[in-house]
Structures are given as structure tokens and as C-alpha cells.
Amino acid sequence: MKKKIMSILVVSVFAIGLSFPIATSAEPGSTPSKAPSVTALRTNTQDRDARERHPEIRDAINLLNQAQDRLNRAAHDFHGHRTKAMHHISAAVEELNLALRSDRR
């Protein structure tokens, strides 16, 4: 089970890496959003860590969902690889949700 989760996470990280070049190609006339400061991120993370049991898993789910959205808006399919990566991301999100649910028991 651990090996399967790790495999899915590795594929997901790969998919996220593929999504960055797509995400940086903004449409004409769009303005990039300003990233939050490192201090703000650290404070938000510390606050959230105090409330949640597994903030790393929640962060991973959020990043995977962002990658899924970016891939969904990609200009072309990359010979089916984009669609395949999106399926892997969906599977990784499902596995992480199952992991969270299994810890509640």
C-alpha cells in the first residue's frame, strides 16, 4: 500500500512539473497574480498546522488539484500524455483522501 501511494505521488509530482511551463504562458492582456510573502506563508502554515493533523497531505491535495486545473486548460493534449497525467493526478488525490479517512478510524 505504501509503495502504491509513493508511486502515485511520484507520478503526481512529475505531472505538476509538467504543468509549470503551461502555467507560465499567460494569455495576452492577463496580469500575473502577486505571490504571498514567505512570512505570510509561514504564519498561515503554522496556524493551519495547529488545527490539522495532516497538513502535508492537505497541501499535496491542493497542489494536485491546482496541477489538474492547469493541465485541463492546456492548449493541446501532448499525444495523450496530458490526459494520462490527469488520470494519475485524480488517482493520487483519491489515494490521499483515503489516507486521511483511514486515519480517522
JSON list of C-alpha atoms in Angstrom, two decimals:
[
{"chain": "A", "resi": 1, "resn": "MET", "atom": "CA", "xyz": [0.00, 0.00, 0.00]},
{"chain": "A", "resi": 2, "resn": "LYS", "atom": "CA", "xyz": [2.82, 2.41, 0.91]},
{"chain": "A", "resi": 3, "resn": "LYS", "atom": "CA", "xyz": [4.63, 1.60, -2.31]},
{"chain": "A", "resi": 4, "resn": "LYS", "atom": "CA", "xyz": [1.48, 2.30, -4.35]},
{"chain": "A", "resi": 5, "resn": "ILE", "atom": "CA", "xyz": [0.93, 5.66, -2.63]},
{"chain": "A", "resi": 6, "resn": "MET", "atom": "CA", "xyz": [4.56, 6.64, -3.20]},
{"chain": "A", "resi": 7, "resn": "SER", "atom": "CA", "xyz": [4.32, 5.65, -6.87]},
{"chain": "A", "resi": 8, "resn": "ILE", "atom": "CA", "xyz": [1.22, 7.77, -7.32]},
{"chain": "A", "resi": 9, "resn": "LEU", "atom": "CA", "xyz": [2.83, 10.71, -5.54]},
{"chain": "A", "resi": 10, "resn": "VAL", "atom": "CA", "xyz": [5.94, 10.48, -7.74]},
{"chain": "A", "resi": 11, "resn": "VAL", "atom": "CA", "xyz": [3.81, 10.47, -10.88]},
{"chain": "A", "resi": 12, "resn": "SER", "atom": "CA", "xyz": [1.82, 13.40, -9.48]},
{"chain": "A", "resi": 13, "resn": "VAL", "atom": "CA", "xyz": [4.95, 15.42, -8.78]},
{"chain": "A", "resi": 14, "resn": "PHE", "atom": "CA", "xyz": [6.05, 14.71, -12.33]},
{"chain": "A", "resi": 15, "resn": "ALA", "atom": "CA", "xyz": [2.67, 15.90, -13.61]},
{"chain": "A", "resi": 16, "resn": "ILE", "atom": "CA", "xyz": [2.93, 19.06, -11.53]},
{"chain": "A", "resi": 17, "resn": "GLY", "atom": "CA", "xyz": [6.37, 19.68, -13.00]},
{"chain": "A", "resi": 18, "resn": "LEU", "atom": "CA", "xyz": [4.92, 19.35, -16.50]},
{"chain": "A", "resi": 19, "resn": "SER", "atom": "CA", "xyz": [2.20, 21.84, -15.67]},
{"chain": "A", "resi": 20, "resn": "PHE", "atom": "CA", "xyz": [4.54, 24.71, -14.74]},
{"chain": "A", "resi": 21, "resn": "PRO", "atom": "CA", "xyz": [5.61, 25.61, -18.30]},
{"chain": "A", "resi": 22, "resn": "ILE", "atom": "CA", "xyz": [1.94, 25.59, -19.26]},
{"chain": "A", "resi": 23, "resn": "ALA", "atom": "CA", "xyz": [1.01, 27.73, -16.29]},
{"chain": "A", "resi": 24, "resn": "THR", "atom": "CA", "xyz": [3.64, 30.36, -17.05]},
{"chain": "A", "resi": 25, "resn": "SER", "atom": "CA", "xyz": [2.39, 31.02, -20.56]},
{"chain": "A", "resi": 26, "resn": "ALA", "atom": "CA", "xyz": [-0.16, 33.70, -19.73]},
{"chain": "A", "resi": 27, "resn": "GLU", "atom": "CA", "xyz": [-2.72, 34.87, -22.23]},
{"chain": "A", "resi": 28, "resn": "PRO", "atom": "CA", "xyz": [-2.21, 38.33, -23.71]},
{"chain": "A", "resi": 29, "resn": "GLY", "atom": "CA", "xyz": [-3.69, 41.04, -21.55]},
{"chain": "A", "resi": 30, "resn": "SER", "atom": "CA", "xyz": [-3.73, 38.96, -18.37]},
{"chain": "A", "resi": 31, "resn": "THR", "atom": "CA", "xyz": [-1.83, 40.13, -15.32]},
{"chain": "A", "resi": 32, "resn": "PRO", "atom": "CA", "xyz": [0.03, 37.67, -13.11]},
{"chain": "A", "resi": 33, "resn": "SER", "atom": "CA", "xyz": [-1.11, 37.48, -9.51]},
{"chain": "A", "resi": 34, "resn": "LYS", "atom": "CA", "xyz": [1.29, 38.58, -6.82]},
{"chain": "A", "resi": 35, "resn": "ALA", "atom": "CA", "xyz": [2.66, 35.72, -4.73]},
{"chain": "A", "resi": 36, "resn": "PRO", "atom": "CA", "xyz": [2.28, 35.93, -0.94]},
{"chain": "A", "resi": 37, "resn": "SER", "atom": "CA", "xyz": [5.37, 36.70, 1.10]},
{"chain": "A", "resi": 38, "resn": "VAL", "atom": "CA", "xyz": [7.39, 33.93, 2.73]},
{"chain": "A", "resi": 39, "resn": "THR", "atom": "CA", "xyz": [6.49, 35.30, 6.17]},
{"chain": "A", "resi": 40, "resn": "ALA", "atom": "CA", "xyz": [2.77, 35.20, 5.36]},
{"chain": "A", "resi": 41, "resn": "LEU", "atom": "CA", "xyz": [3.08, 31.64, 4.07]},
{"chain": "A", "resi": 42, "resn": "ARG", "atom": "CA", "xyz": [4.99, 30.55, 7.18]},
{"chain": "A", "resi": 43, "resn": "THR", "atom": "CA", "xyz": [2.41, 32.14, 9.51]},
{"chain": "A", "resi": 44, "resn": "ASN", "atom": "CA", "xyz": [-0.51, 30.59, 7.62]},
{"chain": "A", "resi": 45, "resn": "THR", "atom": "CA", "xyz": [1.20, 27.21, 7.65]},
{"chain": "A", "resi": 46, "resn": "GLN", "atom": "CA", "xyz": [1.87, 27.39, 11.40]},
{"chain": "A", "resi": 47, "resn": "ASP", "atom": "CA", "xyz": [-1.75, 28.37, 12.13]},
{"chain": "A", "resi": 48, "resn": "ARG", "atom": "CA", "xyz": [-3.06, 25.58, 9.96]},
{"chain": "A", "resi": 49, "resn": "ASP", "atom": "CA", "xyz": [-0.64, 23.03, 11.42]},
{"chain": "A", "resi": 50, "resn": "ALA", "atom": "CA", "xyz": [-2.05, 23.72, 14.89]},
{"chain": "A", "resi": 51, "resn": "ARG", "atom": "CA", "xyz": [-5.58, 22.93, 13.63]},
{"chain": "A", "resi": 52, "resn": "GLU", "atom": "CA", "xyz": [-4.97, 19.99, 11.29]},
{"chain": "A", "resi": 53, "resn": "ARG", "atom": "CA", "xyz": [-3.49, 16.58, 11.91]},
{"chain": "A", "resi": 54, "resn": "HIS", "atom": "CA", "xyz": [-2.00, 16.10, 8.43]},
{"chain": "A", "resi": 55, "resn": "PRO", "atom": "CA", "xyz": [-1.36, 19.47, 6.80]},
{"chain": "A", "resi": 56, "resn": "GLU", "atom": "CA", "xyz": [1.19, 18.00, 4.38]},
{"chain": "A", "resi": 57, "resn": "ILE", "atom": "CA", "xyz": [-1.43, 15.72, 2.87]},
{"chain": "A", "resi": 58, "resn": "ARG", "atom": "CA", "xyz": [-3.89, 18.61, 2.57]},
{"chain": "A", "resi": 59, "resn": "ASP", "atom": "CA", "xyz": [-1.17, 20.69, 0.88]},
{"chain": "A", "resi": 60, "resn": "ALA", "atom": "CA", "xyz": [-0.43, 17.85, -1.54]},
{"chain": "A", "resi": 61, "resn": "ILE", "atom": "CA", "xyz": [-4.14, 17.54, -2.39]},
{"chain": "A", "resi": 62, "resn": "ASN", "atom": "CA", "xyz": [-4.36, 21.28, -3.04]},
{"chain": "A", "resi": 63, "resn": "LEU", "atom": "CA", "xyz": [-1.26, 21.26, -5.24]},
{"chain": "A", "resi": 64, "resn": "LEU", "atom": "CA", "xyz": [-2.53, 18.27, -7.18]},
{"chain": "A", "resi": 65, "resn": "ASN", "atom": "CA", "xyz": [-5.88, 19.97, -7.75]},
{"chain": "A", "resi": 66, "resn": "GLN", "atom": "CA", "xyz": [-4.06, 23.09, -8.99]},
{"chain": "A", "resi": 67, "resn": "ALA", "atom": "CA", "xyz": [-1.99, 20.97, -11.38]},
{"chain": "A", "resi": 68, "resn": "GLN", "atom": "CA", "xyz": [-5.18, 19.27, -12.58]},
{"chain": "A", "resi": 69, "resn": "ASP", "atom": "CA", "xyz": [-6.77, 22.66, -13.31]},
{"chain": "A", "resi": 70, "resn": "ARG", "atom": "CA", "xyz": [-3.70, 23.88, -15.19]},
{"chain": "A", "resi": 71, "resn": "LEU", "atom": "CA", "xyz": [-3.49, 20.73, -17.27]},
{"chain": "A", "resi": 72, "resn": "ASN", "atom": "CA", "xyz": [-7.20, 20.99, -18.00]},
{"chain": "A", "resi": 73, "resn": "ARG", "atom": "CA", "xyz": [-6.59, 24.43, -19.53]},
{"chain": "A", "resi": 74, "resn": "ALA", "atom": "CA", "xyz": [-3.59, 23.29, -21.59]},
{"chain": "A", "resi": 75, "resn": "ALA", "atom": "CA", "xyz": [-3.61, 24.17, -25.27]},
{"chain": "A", "resi": 76, "resn": "HIS", "atom": "CA", "xyz": [-3.10, 20.66, -26.61]},
{"chain": "A", "resi": 77, "resn": "ASP", "atom": "CA", "xyz": [-3.01, 17.04, -25.46]},
{"chain": "A", "resi": 78, "resn": "PHE", "atom": "CA", "xyz": [0.68, 16.16, -25.92]},
{"chain": "A", "resi": 79, "resn": "HIS", "atom": "CA", "xyz": [-0.19, 12.91, -27.71]},
{"chain": "A", "resi": 80, "resn": "GLY", "atom": "CA", "xyz": [-2.41, 11.69, -24.86]},
{"chain": "A", "resi": 81, "resn": "HIS", "atom": "CA", "xyz": [0.16, 12.27, -22.12]},
{"chain": "A", "resi": 82, "resn": "ARG", "atom": "CA", "xyz": [-1.74, 15.22, -20.62]},
{"chain": "A", "resi": 83, "resn": "THR", "atom": "CA", "xyz": [-4.90, 13.13, -20.27]},
{"chain": "A", "resi": 84, "resn": "LYS", "atom": "CA", "xyz": [-2.95, 10.23, -18.79]},
{"chain": "A", "resi": 85, "resn": "ALA", "atom": "CA", "xyz": [-1.27, 12.57, -16.28]},
{"chain": "A", "resi": 86, "resn": "MET", "atom": "CA", "xyz": [-4.69, 13.96, -15.33]},
{"chain": "A", "resi": 87, "resn": "HIS", "atom": "CA", "xyz": [-5.92, 10.42, -14.60]},
{"chain": "A", "resi": 88, "resn": "HIS", "atom": "CA", "xyz": [-2.85, 9.81, -12.44]},
{"chain": "A", "resi": 89, "resn": "ILE", "atom": "CA", "xyz": [-3.48, 13.04, -10.55]},
{"chain": "A", "resi": 90, "resn": "SER", "atom": "CA", "xyz": [-7.09, 12.03, -9.91]},
{"chain": "A", "resi": 91, "resn": "ALA", "atom": "CA", "xyz": [-5.90, 8.67, -8.61]},
{"chain": "A", "resi": 92, "resn": "ALA", "atom": "CA", "xyz": [-3.34, 10.35, -6.34]},
{"chain": "A", "resi": 93, "resn": "VAL", "atom": "CA", "xyz": [-5.96, 12.71, -4.91]},
{"chain": "A", "resi": 94, "resn": "GLU", "atom": "CA", "xyz": [-8.27, 9.76, -4.24]},
{"chain": "A", "resi": 95, "resn": "GLU", "atom": "CA", "xyz": [-5.47, 7.84, -2.50]},
{"chain": "A", "resi": 96, "resn": "LEU", "atom": "CA", "xyz": [-4.65, 10.83, -0.31]},
{"chain": "A", "resi": 97, "resn": "ASN", "atom": "CA", "xyz": [-8.31, 11.27, 0.62]},
{"chain": "A", "resi": 98, "resn": "LEU", "atom": "CA", "xyz": [-8.46, 7.56, 1.52]},
{"chain": "A", "resi": 99, "resn": "ALA", "atom": "CA", "xyz": [-5.34, 8.01, 3.66]},
{"chain": "A", "resi": 100, "resn": "LEU", "atom": "CA", "xyz": [-6.99, 10.88, 5.53]},
{"chain": "A", "resi": 101, "resn": "ARG", "atom": "CA", "xyz": [-10.18, 8.87, 6.03]},
{"chain": "A", "resi": 102, "resn": "SER", "atom": "CA", "xyz": [-8.28, 5.82, 7.24]},
{"chain": "A", "resi": 103, "resn": "ASP", "atom": "CA", "xyz": [-6.56, 7.86, 9.95]},
{"chain": "A", "resi": 104, "resn": "ARG", "atom": "CA", "xyz": [-9.89, 8.99, 11.42]},
{"chain": "A", "resi": 105, "resn": "ARG", "atom": "CA", "xyz": [-10.80, 5.45, 12.44]}
]
